[in-house]
Amino acid sequence: MNDTPLLSVRNLVKRYGGSSTWFGGNSFGVSAVDDVSFEIAPGETLGLVGESGSGKSTTGRVLLQLEAPTSGTVLFKGQTITGLSASELKPFRREMQIVFQDPYAALNPRMTVGAFVAEPMVVHKTASGSERQDRTAELFRKVGLDPSFMTRYPHEFSGGQRQRVNIARAIALNPSFIVADEPITALDVSIQAQIVNLFQDLQDELGLAYLFVAHDLSMVRYLCHRVAVMLRGRIVEMAPSEAIFGDARHPYTKALLTAIPVPDPDIERNRRHVPFDLEMHGPRPGQTLQKVAPQHFVLT
Ligand SMILES: Nc1ncnc2c1ncn2[C@@H]1O[C@H](COP(=O)(O)OP(=O)(O)OP(=O)(O)O)[C@@H](O)[C@H]1O
Ligand SMILES: [Mg+2]
């Protein structure tokens, strides 16, 4: 990791429906993403955690420019990428990839998984012929799949293997940044740790940075250097993982921490879940992220 951010997200807002002028300046309308700012360093993993509908996927899609923001700026390696045309965005597309939650939906059922993994190299004309074949085989090995699987179709694979295929495609163009949008949520618990390990190994090997989106905090601790907790479109707390797990300040973060299941059924049954009062502790207009310790910010 070095000090120059790979990615800077500044005051990102995404509003759906209605017109932004109609609701402009009105605190009544709830934005999917509401004034979100963060940075990710090269080789760093930022976890983005929060309940369903909190705006995690929208943040990921908008920062990759898969959708235009309502307002705000995204910089990649210091260059503004918000507002660029499709052709201006193309070089950045190679560098920024996404892995989705449902590994089967992302795949093309009528395409061999080898062709699917190689497709970005066709689109971006980075390799052809036997060079592309060799590179595809290398990508299969990198994600722990036998290259002989290249000629098979998605339905022949297990969930974990399908997610490996998606990851192979995501790294095909040597990106420096991947949005992983709940990439393990749909997988069996026994498989989840394997995929988390794969993300970690690829990070070590390729120097990748991740925005790792998750519902809860369970896997995040081991994978993420820092964690941002999102609620109702806003980041309510952001801190290094140790601080989130050892010194959480926002009531919502505390509630999320008590929601992590404990493997022991006796302990789990008797555990007290801290209830979260959205009316009392939910984000309010006018609140801003305040620094409470180095790299530790809380919405107050
Ligand atoms: N294309 C869209 N049109 C209208 N509203 C949308 C659209 N996409 C998302 N939303 C709304 O924006 C809010 C945030 O959605 P988003 O999918 O980003 O949440 P999330 O945190 O990823 O949730 P989940 O954990 O369920 O994936 C939700 O209220 C959702 O209904
Ligand atoms: Mg989502």
Coordinates of C-alpha atoms and ligand atoms in Angstrom, one line a residue:
M1 CA 0.0 0.0 0.0
N2 CA 1.2 3.5 -0.6
D3 CA -0.2 6.9 0.2
T4 CA -1.6 8.0 -3.2
P5 CA -5.2 6.9 -3.5
L6 CA -6.0 4.5 -6.3
L7 CA -9.6 5.6 -6.1
S8 CA -11.2 8.7 -4.6
V9 CA -15.0 9.0 -4.2
R10 CA -16.1 12.5 -3.3
N11 CA -19.6 13.5 -2.2
L12 CA -21.2 10.9 -4.3
V13 CA -25.0 11.1 -4.6
K14 CA -27.4 8.8 -6.5
R15 CA -31.1 9.6 -6.5
Y16 CA -33.7 7.4 -8.3
G17 CA -37.1 8.5 -9.5
G18 CA -38.6 12.0 -9.6
S19 CA -36.4 14.8 -10.7
S20 CA -33.5 15.9 -8.6
T21 CA -34.7 19.5 -8.8
W22 CA -38.1 18.5 -7.5
F23 CA -36.6 17.0 -4.3
G24 CA -33.5 19.2 -4.4
G25 CA -32.6 20.5 -1.0
N26 CA -35.5 18.6 0.6
S27 CA -34.5 16.1 3.2
F28 CA -37.7 14.1 2.7
G29 CA -36.6 12.1 -0.4
V30 CA -34.2 9.2 0.5
S31 CA -31.3 8.9 -1.9
A32 CA -29.9 5.5 -2.7
V33 CA -26.4 7.0 -2.1
D34 CA -26.2 10.2 -0.1
D35 CA -23.0 12.2 0.0
V36 CA -20.6 9.3 0.2
S37 CA -16.8 9.9 0.2
F38 CA -13.9 7.5 0.7
E39 CA -10.6 6.6 -0.8
I40 CA -9.0 3.3 -1.6
A41 CA -5.2 2.9 -1.7
P42 CA -3.5 0.6 -4.2
G43 CA -3.6 -3.0 -2.9
E44 CA -6.1 -2.1 -0.2
T45 CA -9.4 -3.7 0.6
L46 CA -12.2 -1.5 1.8
G47 CA -15.2 -3.4 3.2
L48 CA -18.6 -1.8 2.5
V49 CA -21.2 -3.2 4.9
G50 CA -24.8 -2.6 5.7
E51 CA -28.3 -4.0 5.5
S52 CA -30.3 -4.6 2.4
G53 CA -31.2 -1.4 0.5
S54 CA -28.5 0.7 2.3
G55 CA -27.0 1.6 -1.1
K56 CA -23.9 -0.6 -1.3
S57 CA -24.5 -1.9 -4.8
T58 CA -25.5 1.5 -6.1
T59 CA -22.2 2.9 -4.7
G60 CA -20.3 0.2 -6.5
R61 CA -22.1 0.6 -9.8
V62 CA -21.9 4.4 -9.8
L63 CA -18.2 4.5 -8.9
L64 CA -17.5 2.2 -11.8
Q65 CA -19.5 4.5 -14.0
L66 CA -22.0 1.7 -14.9
E67 CA -24.5 4.4 -13.9
A68 CA -24.1 8.1 -13.8
P69 CA -24.1 9.7 -10.4
T70 CA -26.7 12.5 -9.6
S71 CA -23.7 14.5 -8.3
G72 CA -20.3 13.9 -6.9
T73 CA -16.9 13.0 -8.4
V74 CA -14.9 9.8 -8.8
L75 CA -11.2 9.9 -9.5
F76 CA -9.1 7.0 -10.5
K77 CA -5.4 7.3 -10.2
G78 CA -6.0 11.1 -9.8
Q79 CA -8.1 11.4 -13.0
T80 CA -11.7 12.4 -12.9
I81 CA -13.8 9.6 -14.5
T82 CA -17.3 11.0 -13.8
G83 CA -18.8 12.6 -16.9
L84 CA -16.5 10.8 -19.4
S85 CA -17.8 9.5 -22.7
A86 CA -17.9 5.7 -23.3
S87 CA -14.7 5.9 -25.4
E88 CA -12.9 8.1 -22.9
L89 CA -13.9 5.6 -20.2
K90 CA -12.6 2.5 -22.1
P91 CA -9.0 2.6 -20.7
F92 CA -10.4 2.9 -17.2
R93 CA -12.8 0.0 -17.8
R94 CA -9.8 -2.3 -18.2
E95 CA -8.5 -1.3 -14.8
M96 CA -11.8 -1.5 -12.9
Q97 CA -13.8 -4.7 -12.8
I98 CA -16.8 -6.1 -10.9
V99 CA -17.7 -9.5 -9.5
F100 CA -21.4 -10.0 -8.6
Q101 CA -23.3 -11.9 -6.0
D102 CA -25.0 -14.5 -8.1
P103 CA -22.2 -16.4 -10.0
Y104 CA -24.7 -18.1 -12.3
A105 CA -26.6 -15.0 -13.4
A106 CA -23.4 -13.3 -14.4
L107 CA -22.4 -16.2 -16.7
N108 CA -23.6 -16.7 -20.2
P109 CA -25.2 -20.2 -20.3
R110 CA -24.6 -20.7 -24.0
M111 CA -20.9 -19.7 -23.9
T112 CA -18.2 -22.1 -22.8
V113 CA -16.6 -20.8 -19.6
G114 CA -13.3 -20.5 -21.5
A115 CA -14.8 -18.1 -24.1
F116 CA -16.5 -16.2 -21.3
V117 CA -13.2 -15.7 -19.5
A118 CA -11.4 -14.7 -22.7
E119 CA -14.2 -12.3 -23.9
P120 CA -12.7 -9.1 -22.3
M121 CA -9.4 -9.8 -24.2
V122 CA -11.5 -10.0 -27.4
V123 CA -13.4 -6.8 -26.7
H124 CA -10.2 -4.9 -25.6
K125 CA -8.0 -6.5 -28.3
T126 CA -5.3 -7.3 -25.7
A127 CA -4.5 -10.9 -27.0
S128 CA -5.6 -13.1 -29.9
G129 CA -5.0 -16.7 -31.2
S130 CA -2.8 -19.0 -29.2
E131 CA -1.6 -16.2 -27.0
R132 CA -5.2 -15.7 -25.8
Q133 CA -5.7 -19.4 -25.3
D134 CA -2.5 -19.5 -23.2
R135 CA -3.6 -16.5 -21.2
T136 CA -7.0 -18.0 -20.6
A137 CA -5.5 -21.3 -19.3
E138 CA -3.2 -19.2 -17.1
L139 CA -6.2 -17.4 -15.7
F140 CA -8.0 -20.7 -15.0
R141 CA -4.9 -21.9 -13.0
K142 CA -4.7 -18.6 -11.1
V143 CA -8.3 -19.1 -9.8
G144 CA -7.8 -22.7 -8.9
L145 CA -9.6 -24.3 -11.9
D146 CA -8.1 -26.9 -14.2
P147 CA -7.6 -25.4 -17.7
S148 CA -9.3 -28.6 -19.2
F149 CA -12.6 -27.1 -17.9
M150 CA -12.3 -24.3 -20.5
T151 CA -14.5 -26.1 -23.0
R152 CA -17.3 -26.7 -20.5
Y153 CA -20.6 -24.8 -19.9
P154 CA -21.6 -23.0 -16.8
H155 CA -24.3 -25.6 -15.7
E156 CA -21.6 -28.2 -15.3
F157 CA -20.0 -26.2 -12.4
S158 CA -20.7 -25.8 -8.7
G159 CA -21.5 -22.4 -7.3
G160 CA -17.9 -21.9 -6.0
Q161 CA -16.4 -22.9 -9.3
R162 CA -18.8 -20.5 -11.2
Q163 CA -17.6 -17.7 -8.9
R164 CA -14.0 -18.7 -9.7
V165 CA -14.9 -18.4 -13.4
N166 CA -16.3 -14.9 -12.8
I167 CA -13.2 -13.9 -10.9
A168 CA -10.9 -15.3 -13.8
R169 CA -12.8 -13.0 -16.2
A170 CA -12.5 -10.1 -13.8
I171 CA -8.7 -10.3 -13.7
A172 CA -8.3 -11.1 -17.5
L173 CA -7.2 -7.5 -18.3
N174 CA -4.9 -7.1 -15.3
P175 CA -7.1 -4.6 -13.4
S176 CA -5.9 -2.8 -10.4
F177 CA -9.3 -2.5 -8.8
I178 CA -12.3 -4.8 -8.3
V179 CA -15.7 -4.2 -6.9
A180 CA -16.7 -7.5 -5.3
D181 CA -20.5 -7.1 -4.7
E182 CA -21.4 -9.7 -2.1
P183 CA -19.4 -12.3 -4.0
I184 CA -19.7 -15.0 -1.3
T185 CA -23.3 -14.4 -0.1
A186 CA -24.9 -16.9 -2.5
L187 CA -22.4 -19.6 -1.8
D188 CA -22.4 -22.5 0.8
V189 CA -20.8 -21.5 4.0
S190 CA -18.1 -24.2 3.5
I191 CA -17.2 -22.6 0.2
Q192 CA -17.2 -19.0 1.3
A193 CA -13.8 -19.1 3.1
Q194 CA -12.2 -20.7 0.0
I195 CA -13.4 -17.8 -2.2
V196 CA -12.3 -15.2 0.4
N197 CA -8.9 -16.9 0.4
L198 CA -8.8 -16.7 -3.4
F199 CA -9.5 -13.0 -3.3
Q200 CA -6.7 -12.6 -0.7
D201 CA -4.2 -14.7 -2.8
L202 CA -5.0 -12.7 -5.9
Q203 CA -4.5 -9.5 -4.0
D204 CA -1.0 -10.6 -2.8
E205 CA -0.1 -11.8 -6.3
L206 CA -1.5 -9.0 -8.4
G207 CA -1.6 -6.0 -6.0
L208 CA -5.3 -5.7 -6.5
A209 CA -7.4 -3.2 -4.5
Y210 CA -11.0 -4.2 -3.6
L211 CA -14.2 -2.7 -2.6
F212 CA -15.7 -5.7 -0.8
V213 CA -19.4 -5.4 -0.3
A214 CA -21.1 -7.5 2.4
H215 CA -24.3 -7.7 4.4
D216 CA -22.7 -8.4 7.7
L217 CA -19.3 -8.2 9.3
S218 CA -18.5 -11.9 9.6
M219 CA -15.9 -12.4 6.7
V220 CA -15.0 -8.8 6.5
R221 CA -12.6 -8.8 9.5
Y222 CA -10.1 -11.2 7.8
L223 CA -10.3 -9.7 4.4
C224 CA -10.6 -5.9 4.8
H225 CA -8.0 -3.4 5.9
R226 CA -10.7 -0.8 6.5
V227 CA -14.5 -1.0 6.8
A228 CA -17.2 1.5 5.9
V229 CA -20.6 0.9 7.4
M230 CA -23.5 2.1 5.3
L231 CA -27.0 2.9 6.4
R232 CA -29.8 4.6 4.4
G233 CA -27.3 5.7 1.7
R234 CA -24.8 7.2 4.1
I235 CA -21.6 6.1 5.6
V236 CA -22.1 6.1 9.4
E237 CA -18.7 4.9 10.4
M238 CA -15.4 4.2 8.6
A239 CA -12.3 2.9 10.3
P240 CA -9.5 0.3 10.1
S241 CA -10.9 -3.2 10.7
E242 CA -9.3 -3.4 14.2
A243 CA -11.1 -0.2 15.2
I244 CA -14.4 -1.4 13.8
F245 CA -14.2 -4.7 15.7
G246 CA -12.5 -3.3 18.8
D247 CA -13.7 0.2 19.2
A248 CA -17.0 0.7 17.2
R249 CA -18.6 4.0 18.0
H250 CA -21.8 4.3 16.0
P251 CA -24.9 2.4 17.4
Y252 CA -25.5 0.8 14.0
T253 CA -22.0 -0.6 13.8
K254 CA -22.5 -2.0 17.3
A255 CA -25.8 -3.6 16.3
L256 CA -24.1 -5.2 13.2
L257 CA -21.3 -6.6 15.4
T258 CA -23.8 -8.3 17.7
A259 CA -25.5 -9.8 14.6
I260 CA -22.5 -11.9 13.6
P261 CA -23.5 -15.5 14.3
V262 CA -21.4 -17.4 16.9
P263 CA -20.5 -21.0 15.8
D264 CA -21.4 -22.3 19.3
P265 CA -25.2 -23.0 19.5
D266 CA -25.3 -22.6 23.3
I267 CA -23.6 -19.2 23.2
E268 CA -25.6 -18.2 20.1
R269 CA -29.0 -19.0 21.8
N270 CA -28.2 -17.0 24.9
R271 CA -26.6 -14.1 23.1
R272 CA -28.2 -10.6 23.4
H273 CA -28.6 -8.9 20.1
V274 CA -28.3 -5.1 20.5
P275 CA -31.5 -3.7 19.0
F276 CA -31.0 -0.7 16.7
D277 CA -33.4 2.2 16.9
L278 CA -33.4 3.8 13.4
E279 CA -35.5 6.8 14.5
M280 CA -33.2 7.6 17.3
H281 CA -29.8 6.7 15.8
G282 CA -30.3 6.7 12.1
P283 CA -28.5 9.2 9.9
R284 CA -30.0 12.8 10.0
P285 CA -29.6 15.6 7.5
G286 CA -26.7 17.9 8.5
Q287 CA -24.7 15.2 10.2
T288 CA -21.1 14.8 8.9
L289 CA -18.3 12.3 9.4
Q290 CA -16.2 13.4 12.3
K291 CA -12.7 12.2 13.0
V292 CA -12.5 10.4 16.4
A293 CA -9.1 8.8 15.9
P294 CA -6.6 8.5 13.0
Q295 CA -8.5 7.0 10.1
H296 CA -11.6 6.5 12.3
F297 CA -14.7 8.5 11.3
V298 CA -18.2 8.5 12.8
L299 CA -21.3 10.3 11.5
T300 CA -22.4 12.7 14.1
Ligands
LIG1 N1 -32.4 1.1 -10.6 C1 -33.0 1.5 -9.5 N2 -34.2 2.3 -9.6 C2 -34.8 2.7 -8.5 N3 -34.4 2.5 -7.2 C3 -33.2 1.8 -7.1 C4 -32.5 1.3 -8.2 N4 -31.4 0.6 -7.7 C5 -31.5 0.7 -6.4 N5 -32.6 1.4 -6.0 C6 -32.9 1.7 -4.6 O1 -31.8 2.3 -4.0 C7 -31.6 1.8 -2.6 C8 -30.3 1.2 -2.5 O2 -30.2 0.0 -3.2 P1 -28.9 -0.9 -3.4 O3 -29.2 -2.0 -4.3 O4 -27.8 -0.1 -3.7 O5 -28.8 -1.5 -1.9 P2 -27.8 -2.6 -1.3 O6 -27.2 -2.1 -0.1 O7 -26.9 -3.1 -2.4 O8 -28.8 -3.7 -0.9 P3 -28.7 -5.3 -0.9 O9 -27.9 -5.7 0.3 O10 -30.1 -5.8 -0.9 O11 -28.0 -5.7 -2.2 C9 -32.8 0.9 -2.4 O12 -33.8 1.6 -1.7 C10 -33.2 0.5 -3.8 O13 -34.6 0.2 -3.8
MG2 MG -26.6 -5.0 -3.3

